[in-house]
Short mmCIF file of C-alpha atoms in Angstrom, two decimals:
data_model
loop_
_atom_site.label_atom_id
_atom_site.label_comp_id
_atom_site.label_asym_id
_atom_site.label_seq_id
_atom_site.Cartn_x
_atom_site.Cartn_y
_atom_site.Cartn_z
CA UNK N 1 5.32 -26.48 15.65
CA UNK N 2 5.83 -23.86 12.85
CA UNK N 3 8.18 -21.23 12.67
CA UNK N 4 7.86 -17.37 11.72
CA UNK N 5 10.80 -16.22 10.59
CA UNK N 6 10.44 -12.16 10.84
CA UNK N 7 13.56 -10.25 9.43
CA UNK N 8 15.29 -7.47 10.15
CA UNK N 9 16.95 -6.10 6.79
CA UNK N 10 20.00 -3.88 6.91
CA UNK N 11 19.96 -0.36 6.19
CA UNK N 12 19.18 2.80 8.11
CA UNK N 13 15.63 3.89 7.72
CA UNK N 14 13.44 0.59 7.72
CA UNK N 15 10.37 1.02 9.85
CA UNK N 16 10.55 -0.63 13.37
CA UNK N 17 7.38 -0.88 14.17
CA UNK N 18 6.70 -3.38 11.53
CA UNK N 19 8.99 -5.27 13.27
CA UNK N 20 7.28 -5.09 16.16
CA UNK N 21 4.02 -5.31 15.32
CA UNK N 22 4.35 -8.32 14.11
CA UNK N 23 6.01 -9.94 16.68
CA UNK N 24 3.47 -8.52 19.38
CA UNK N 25 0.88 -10.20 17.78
CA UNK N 26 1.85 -13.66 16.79
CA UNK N 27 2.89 -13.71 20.11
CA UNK N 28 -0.26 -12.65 21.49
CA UNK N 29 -1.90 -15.26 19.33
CA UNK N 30 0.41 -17.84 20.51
CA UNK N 31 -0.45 -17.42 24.32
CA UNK N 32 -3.81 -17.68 23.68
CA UNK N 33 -3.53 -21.05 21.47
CA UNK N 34 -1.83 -22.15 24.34
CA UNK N 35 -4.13 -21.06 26.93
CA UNK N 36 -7.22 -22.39 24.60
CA UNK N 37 -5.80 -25.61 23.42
CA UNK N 38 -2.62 -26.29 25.07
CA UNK N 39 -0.07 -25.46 22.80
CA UNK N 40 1.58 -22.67 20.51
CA UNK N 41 1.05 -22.50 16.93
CA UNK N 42 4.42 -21.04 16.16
CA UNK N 43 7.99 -20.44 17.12
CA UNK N 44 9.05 -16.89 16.45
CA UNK N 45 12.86 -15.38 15.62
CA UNK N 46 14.13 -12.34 14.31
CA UNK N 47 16.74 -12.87 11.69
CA UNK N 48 19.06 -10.75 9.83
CA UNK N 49 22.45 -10.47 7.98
CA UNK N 50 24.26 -8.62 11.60
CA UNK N 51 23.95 -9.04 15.20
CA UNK N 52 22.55 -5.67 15.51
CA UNK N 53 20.46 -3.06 13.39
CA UNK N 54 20.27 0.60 14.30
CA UNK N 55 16.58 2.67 13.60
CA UNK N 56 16.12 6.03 13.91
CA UNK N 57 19.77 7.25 13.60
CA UNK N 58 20.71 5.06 16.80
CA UNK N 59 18.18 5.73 18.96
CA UNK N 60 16.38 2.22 18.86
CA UNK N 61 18.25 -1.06 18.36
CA UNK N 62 16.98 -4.76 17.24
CA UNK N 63 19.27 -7.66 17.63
CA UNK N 64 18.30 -10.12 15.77
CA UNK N 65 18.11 -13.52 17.34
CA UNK N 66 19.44 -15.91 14.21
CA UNK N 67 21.39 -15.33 11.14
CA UNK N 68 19.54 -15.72 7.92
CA UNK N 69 22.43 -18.08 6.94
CA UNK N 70 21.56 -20.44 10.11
CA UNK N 71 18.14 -21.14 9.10
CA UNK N 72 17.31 -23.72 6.76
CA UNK N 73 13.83 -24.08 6.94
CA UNK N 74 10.54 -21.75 7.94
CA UNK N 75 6.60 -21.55 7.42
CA UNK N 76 6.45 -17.93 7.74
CA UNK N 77 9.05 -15.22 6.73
CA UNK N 78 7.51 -11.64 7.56
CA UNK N 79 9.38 -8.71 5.36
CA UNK N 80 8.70 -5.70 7.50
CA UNK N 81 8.64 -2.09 5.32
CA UNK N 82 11.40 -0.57 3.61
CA UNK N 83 13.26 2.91 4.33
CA UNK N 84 12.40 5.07 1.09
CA UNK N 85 15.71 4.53 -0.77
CA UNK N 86 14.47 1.54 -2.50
CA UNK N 87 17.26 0.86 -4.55
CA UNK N 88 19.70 1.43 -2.05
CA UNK N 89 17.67 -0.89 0.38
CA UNK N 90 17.37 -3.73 -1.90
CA UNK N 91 20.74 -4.05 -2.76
CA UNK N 92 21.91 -3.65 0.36
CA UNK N 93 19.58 -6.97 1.29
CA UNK N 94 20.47 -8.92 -1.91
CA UNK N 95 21.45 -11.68 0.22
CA UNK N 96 17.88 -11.58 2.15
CA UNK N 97 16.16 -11.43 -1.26
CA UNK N 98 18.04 -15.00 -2.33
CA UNK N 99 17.31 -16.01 0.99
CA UNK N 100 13.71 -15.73 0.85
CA UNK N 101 13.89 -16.73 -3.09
CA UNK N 102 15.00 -20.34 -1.85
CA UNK N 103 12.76 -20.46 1.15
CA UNK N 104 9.56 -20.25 -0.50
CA UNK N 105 10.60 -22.92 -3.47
CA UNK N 106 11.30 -25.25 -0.25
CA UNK N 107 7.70 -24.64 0.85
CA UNK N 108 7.75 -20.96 3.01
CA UNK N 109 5.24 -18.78 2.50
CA UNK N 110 5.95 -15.00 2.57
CA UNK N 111 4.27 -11.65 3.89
CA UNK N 112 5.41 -8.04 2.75
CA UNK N 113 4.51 -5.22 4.78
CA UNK N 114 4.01 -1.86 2.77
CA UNK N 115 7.51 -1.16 1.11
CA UNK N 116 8.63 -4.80 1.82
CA UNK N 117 7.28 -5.10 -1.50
CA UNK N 118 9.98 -4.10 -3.47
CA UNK N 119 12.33 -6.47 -1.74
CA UNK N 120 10.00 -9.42 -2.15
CA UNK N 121 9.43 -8.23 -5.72
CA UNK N 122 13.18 -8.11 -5.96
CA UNK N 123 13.45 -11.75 -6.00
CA UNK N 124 11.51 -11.89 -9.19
CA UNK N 125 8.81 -13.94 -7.06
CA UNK N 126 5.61 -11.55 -7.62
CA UNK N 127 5.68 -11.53 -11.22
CA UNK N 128 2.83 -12.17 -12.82
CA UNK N 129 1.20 -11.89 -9.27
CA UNK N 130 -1.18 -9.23 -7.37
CA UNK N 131 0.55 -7.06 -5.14
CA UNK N 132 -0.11 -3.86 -2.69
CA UNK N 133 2.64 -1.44 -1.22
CA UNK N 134 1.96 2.16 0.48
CA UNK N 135 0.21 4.40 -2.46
CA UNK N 136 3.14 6.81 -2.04
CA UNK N 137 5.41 4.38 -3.69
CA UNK N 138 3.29 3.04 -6.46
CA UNK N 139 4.61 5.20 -9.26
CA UNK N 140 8.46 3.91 -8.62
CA UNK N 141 6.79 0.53 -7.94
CA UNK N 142 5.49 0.48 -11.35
CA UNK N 143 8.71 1.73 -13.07
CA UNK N 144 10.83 -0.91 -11.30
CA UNK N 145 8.82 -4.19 -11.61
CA UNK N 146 6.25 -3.76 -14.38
CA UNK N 147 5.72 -7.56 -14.52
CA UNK N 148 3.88 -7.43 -10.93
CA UNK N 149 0.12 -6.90 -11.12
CA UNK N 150 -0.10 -4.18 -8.81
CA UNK N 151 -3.28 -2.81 -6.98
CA UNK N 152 -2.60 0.22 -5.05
CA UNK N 153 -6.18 -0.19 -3.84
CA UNK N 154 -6.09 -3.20 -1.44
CA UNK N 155 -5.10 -3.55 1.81
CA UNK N 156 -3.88 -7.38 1.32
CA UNK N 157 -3.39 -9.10 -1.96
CA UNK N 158 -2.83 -13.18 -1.28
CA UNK N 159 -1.66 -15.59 -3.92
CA UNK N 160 0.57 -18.66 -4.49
CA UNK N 161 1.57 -18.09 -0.64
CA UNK N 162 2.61 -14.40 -1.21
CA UNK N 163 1.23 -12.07 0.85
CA UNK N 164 1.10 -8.27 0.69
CA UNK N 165 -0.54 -4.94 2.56
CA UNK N 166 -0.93 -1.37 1.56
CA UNK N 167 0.50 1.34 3.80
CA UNK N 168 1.72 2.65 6.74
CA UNK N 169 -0.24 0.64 9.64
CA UNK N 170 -2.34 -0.89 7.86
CA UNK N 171 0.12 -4.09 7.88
CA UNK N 172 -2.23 -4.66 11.10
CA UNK N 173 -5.11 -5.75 8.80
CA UNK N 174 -2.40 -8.36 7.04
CA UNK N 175 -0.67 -9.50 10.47
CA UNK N 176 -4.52 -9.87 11.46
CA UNK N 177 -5.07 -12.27 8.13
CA UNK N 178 -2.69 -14.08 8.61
CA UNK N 179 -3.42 -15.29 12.58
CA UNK N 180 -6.62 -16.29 11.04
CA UNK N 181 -5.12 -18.39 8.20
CA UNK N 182 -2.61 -19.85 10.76
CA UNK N 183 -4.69 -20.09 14.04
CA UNK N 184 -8.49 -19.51 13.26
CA UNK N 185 -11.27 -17.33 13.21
CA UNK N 186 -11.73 -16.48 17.04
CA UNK N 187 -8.24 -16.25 17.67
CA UNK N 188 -7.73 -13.64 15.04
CA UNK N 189 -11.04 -11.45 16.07
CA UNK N 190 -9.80 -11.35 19.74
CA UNK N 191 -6.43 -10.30 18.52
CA UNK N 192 -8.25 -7.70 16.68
CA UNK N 193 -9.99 -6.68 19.32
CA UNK N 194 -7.11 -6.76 22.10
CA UNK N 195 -5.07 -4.55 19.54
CA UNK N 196 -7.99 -2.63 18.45
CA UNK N 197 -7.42 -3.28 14.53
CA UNK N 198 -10.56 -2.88 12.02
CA UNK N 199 -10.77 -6.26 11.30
CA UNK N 200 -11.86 -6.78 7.29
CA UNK N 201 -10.83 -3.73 6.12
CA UNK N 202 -9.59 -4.53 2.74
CA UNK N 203 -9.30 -0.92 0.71
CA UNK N 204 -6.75 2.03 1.59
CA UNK N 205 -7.74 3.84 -1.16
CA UNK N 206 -9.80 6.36 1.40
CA UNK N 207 -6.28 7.30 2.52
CA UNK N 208 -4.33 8.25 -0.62
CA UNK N 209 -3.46 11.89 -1.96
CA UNK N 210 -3.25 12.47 -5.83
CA UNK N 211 -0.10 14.45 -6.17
CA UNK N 212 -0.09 13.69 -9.90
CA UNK N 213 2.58 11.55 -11.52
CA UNK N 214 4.90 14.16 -13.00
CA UNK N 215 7.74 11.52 -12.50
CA UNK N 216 9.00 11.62 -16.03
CA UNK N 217 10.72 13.07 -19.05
CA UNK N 218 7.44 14.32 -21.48
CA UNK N 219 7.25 17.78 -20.98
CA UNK N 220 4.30 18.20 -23.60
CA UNK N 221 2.89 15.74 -20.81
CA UNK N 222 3.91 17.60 -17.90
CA UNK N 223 2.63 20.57 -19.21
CA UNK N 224 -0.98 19.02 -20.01
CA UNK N 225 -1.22 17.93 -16.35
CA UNK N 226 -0.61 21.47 -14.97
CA UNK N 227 -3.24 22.84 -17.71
CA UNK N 228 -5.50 19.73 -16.11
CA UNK N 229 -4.92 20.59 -12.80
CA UNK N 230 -5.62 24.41 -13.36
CA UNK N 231 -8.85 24.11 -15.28
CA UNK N 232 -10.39 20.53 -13.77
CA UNK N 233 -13.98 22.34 -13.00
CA UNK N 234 -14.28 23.66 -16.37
CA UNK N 235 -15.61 21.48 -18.40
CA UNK N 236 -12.50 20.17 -20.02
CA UNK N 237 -12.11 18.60 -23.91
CA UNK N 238 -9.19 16.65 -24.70
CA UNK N 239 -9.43 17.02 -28.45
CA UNK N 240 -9.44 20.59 -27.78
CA UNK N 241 -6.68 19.76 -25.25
CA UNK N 242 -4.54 17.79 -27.82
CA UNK N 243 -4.88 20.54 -30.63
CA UNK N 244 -3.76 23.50 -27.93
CA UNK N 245 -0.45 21.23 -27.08
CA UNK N 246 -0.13 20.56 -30.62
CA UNK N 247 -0.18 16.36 -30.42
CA UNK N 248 -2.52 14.50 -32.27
CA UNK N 249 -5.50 12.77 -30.74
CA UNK N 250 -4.45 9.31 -31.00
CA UNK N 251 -0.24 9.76 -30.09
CA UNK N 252 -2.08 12.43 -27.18
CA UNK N 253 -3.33 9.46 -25.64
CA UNK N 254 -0.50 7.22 -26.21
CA UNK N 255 2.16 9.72 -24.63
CA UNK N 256 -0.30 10.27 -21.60
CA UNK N 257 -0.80 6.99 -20.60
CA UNK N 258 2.96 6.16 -20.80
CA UNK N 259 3.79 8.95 -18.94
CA UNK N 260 1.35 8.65 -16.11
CA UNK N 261 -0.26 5.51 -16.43
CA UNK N 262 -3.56 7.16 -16.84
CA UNK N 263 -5.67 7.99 -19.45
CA UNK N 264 -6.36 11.83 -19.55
CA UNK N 265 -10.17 11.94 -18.71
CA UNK N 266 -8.47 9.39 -15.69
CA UNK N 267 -6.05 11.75 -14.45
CA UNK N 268 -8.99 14.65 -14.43
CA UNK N 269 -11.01 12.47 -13.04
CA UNK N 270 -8.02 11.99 -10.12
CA UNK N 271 -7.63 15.92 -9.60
CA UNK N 272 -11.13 16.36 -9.51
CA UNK N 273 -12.01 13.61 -7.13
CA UNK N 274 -8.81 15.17 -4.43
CA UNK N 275 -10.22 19.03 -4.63
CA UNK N 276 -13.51 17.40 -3.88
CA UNK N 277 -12.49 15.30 -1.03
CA UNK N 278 -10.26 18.36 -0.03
CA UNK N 279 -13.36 20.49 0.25
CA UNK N 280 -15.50 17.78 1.74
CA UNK N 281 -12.94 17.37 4.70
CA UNK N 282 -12.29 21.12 5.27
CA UNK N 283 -15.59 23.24 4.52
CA UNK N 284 -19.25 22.66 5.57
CA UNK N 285 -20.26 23.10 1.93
CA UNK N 286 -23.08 20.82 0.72
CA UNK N 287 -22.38 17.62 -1.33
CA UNK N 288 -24.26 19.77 -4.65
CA UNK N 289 -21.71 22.46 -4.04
CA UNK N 290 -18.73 20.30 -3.70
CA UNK N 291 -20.00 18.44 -6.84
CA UNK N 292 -19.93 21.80 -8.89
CA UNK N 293 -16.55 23.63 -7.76
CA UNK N 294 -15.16 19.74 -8.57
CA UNK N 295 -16.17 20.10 -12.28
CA UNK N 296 -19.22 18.33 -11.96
CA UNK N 297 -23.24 18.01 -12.57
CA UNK N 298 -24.29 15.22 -12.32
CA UNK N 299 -24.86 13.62 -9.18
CA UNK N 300 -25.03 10.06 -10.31
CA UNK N 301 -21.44 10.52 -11.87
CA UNK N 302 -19.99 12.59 -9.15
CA UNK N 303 -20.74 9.47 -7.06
CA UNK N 304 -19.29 6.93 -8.70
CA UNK N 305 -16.44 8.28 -9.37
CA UNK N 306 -16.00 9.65 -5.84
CA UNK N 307 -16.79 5.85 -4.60
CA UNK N 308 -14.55 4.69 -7.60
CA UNK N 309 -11.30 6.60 -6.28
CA UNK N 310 -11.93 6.36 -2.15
CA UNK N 311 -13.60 3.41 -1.73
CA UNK N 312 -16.72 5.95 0.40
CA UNK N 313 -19.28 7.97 -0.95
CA UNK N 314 -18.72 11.80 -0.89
CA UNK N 315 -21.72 12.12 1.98
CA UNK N 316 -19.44 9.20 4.18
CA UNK N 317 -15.72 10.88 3.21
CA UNK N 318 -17.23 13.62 4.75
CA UNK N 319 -18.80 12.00 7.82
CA UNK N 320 -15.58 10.50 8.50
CA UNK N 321 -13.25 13.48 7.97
CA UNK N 322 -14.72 16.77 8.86
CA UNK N 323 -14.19 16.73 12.40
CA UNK N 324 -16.98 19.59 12.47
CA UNK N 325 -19.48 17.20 10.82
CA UNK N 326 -19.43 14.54 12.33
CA UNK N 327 -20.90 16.43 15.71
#
């Protein structure tokens, strides 16, 4: 028999549900290995650095069944999302992030759900590597670990035996994966089915809000992105741009991308593509319209760009979010 090892870092905040979530569904899966072919797949504990872990200021408790310390070997270690003091919850689970460092060189494979990321990234273990986390995050994400390859886009990224999900509940999907890379096919879809997950789903893009990535110290920079973001359905030209701020072309560029990690005609692209999707899920305007008051005309663009950003096409966005249009 395997064993799933899920953990239960310290630190107010962390997200219980991805606690149990998990647990809920291995189990699940587990009954019905049994029940199909007479035995369980896996052996399931909670672990931890303390007896006992507090969420929501007390009001929910998990006791974890083992000490991190008392394990010595696991298939499975399941890192369940992070409160949004990153650096205050990683050092807080140093210990867990050694932990897991020497697990998976003795053969473990590991799962982050959504801000779990840092704390697997912590270990040093996802450099080099692919790796999701909640798009909310991804700008400190970047700053903090710019040796991990990450892709904000995807749902699950899976390599060397690391395993990572986007967002919020969309650790489902990954939990989901992984019953099918541990169990099989049918087992997973009727988990999918008894917990009512999308099964597949492999892009959260559809579910992210450009805020614009003001997180930094260029305020020539700044300053360009609120001129962007004021005047993104004129028709905008960055030379013209770069001569008002007083940069030249080439450093214009340069200081962008380090400050945002876009290019400019990216970032317009980015405020262009959230007014649109703004107006697409709040006003019965046509797709031409929405194009326009976006900045744009041409319909072929306006599309792939649309699809580029969400992952849907402006006519589907709007199926799927205007409540009024979809009746």
């Amino acid at each position: 028999m395997k064993h799933l090892t899920i953990l239960v870092p310290a630190g107010q905040g962390n997200n219980l549900s991805s606690i149990v979530g998990p647990f809920k569904i291995f189990s699940r899966a587990n009954a019905i290995a049994k029940a199909q072919k007479g035995r369980e797949i896996f052996k399931i504990e909670l672990a931890g650095l303390s007896e006992e872990v507090d969420f929501y200021e007390g009001l929910f408790a998990v006791r974890p069944q083992k000490n991190i310390t008392d394990i010595k070997k696991t298939d499975l270690i399941i890192i369940p999302s992070l409160n949004h003091h990153y650096e205050a919850a990683v050092g807080q689970n140093k210990l867990l992030a050694d932990w897991i460092w020497t697990r998976y060189h003795d053969g473990a494979q590991v799962a982050a759900i959504c801000t779990g990321a840092f704390l697997l990234a912590a270990t040093g273990l996802l450099n080099g590597k692919p790796c999701s986390t909640h798009w909310s995050a991804a700008a400190d994400f970047k700053n903090r670990f710019p040796k991990v390859q990450l892709q904000i886009d995807q749902v699950i990224t899976d390599q060397d035996g690391l395993y990572t999900s986007g967002g919020a509940y969309s650790f489902l999907n990954l939990i989901i994966y992984l019953v099918e890379k541990y169990f099989d096919r049918q087992i997973a879809i009727l988990c999918a089915k008894i917990f009512q997950v999308e099964i597949d789903r492999d892009n959260q893009s559809v579910f992210s809000i450009f805020t614009g990535q003001k997180a930094h110290e260029d305020e020539v920079v700044r300053n360009v992105q609120l001129y962007i973001e004021e005047n993104y359905a004129d028709k905008v030209s960055f030379s013209s741009v770069s001569k008002k701020f007083a940069v030249g072309r080439r450093n214009f560029d340069r200081r962008f991308i380090k400050a945002t990690g876009n290019t400019p005609v990216e970032y317009l692209q980015r405020v262009r593509v959230e007014s649109a999707k703004k107006l697409l899920e709040s006003t019965q305007k046509q797709i031409i319209e929405v194009m326009y008051e976006a900045g744009y005309s041409d319909v072929k663009a306006f599309r792939e760009v649309f699809r580029k950003v969400t992952g849907l096409t402006p006519l589907d966005y709007k199926n799927k979010y205007n409540r009024v249009a979809a009746f």
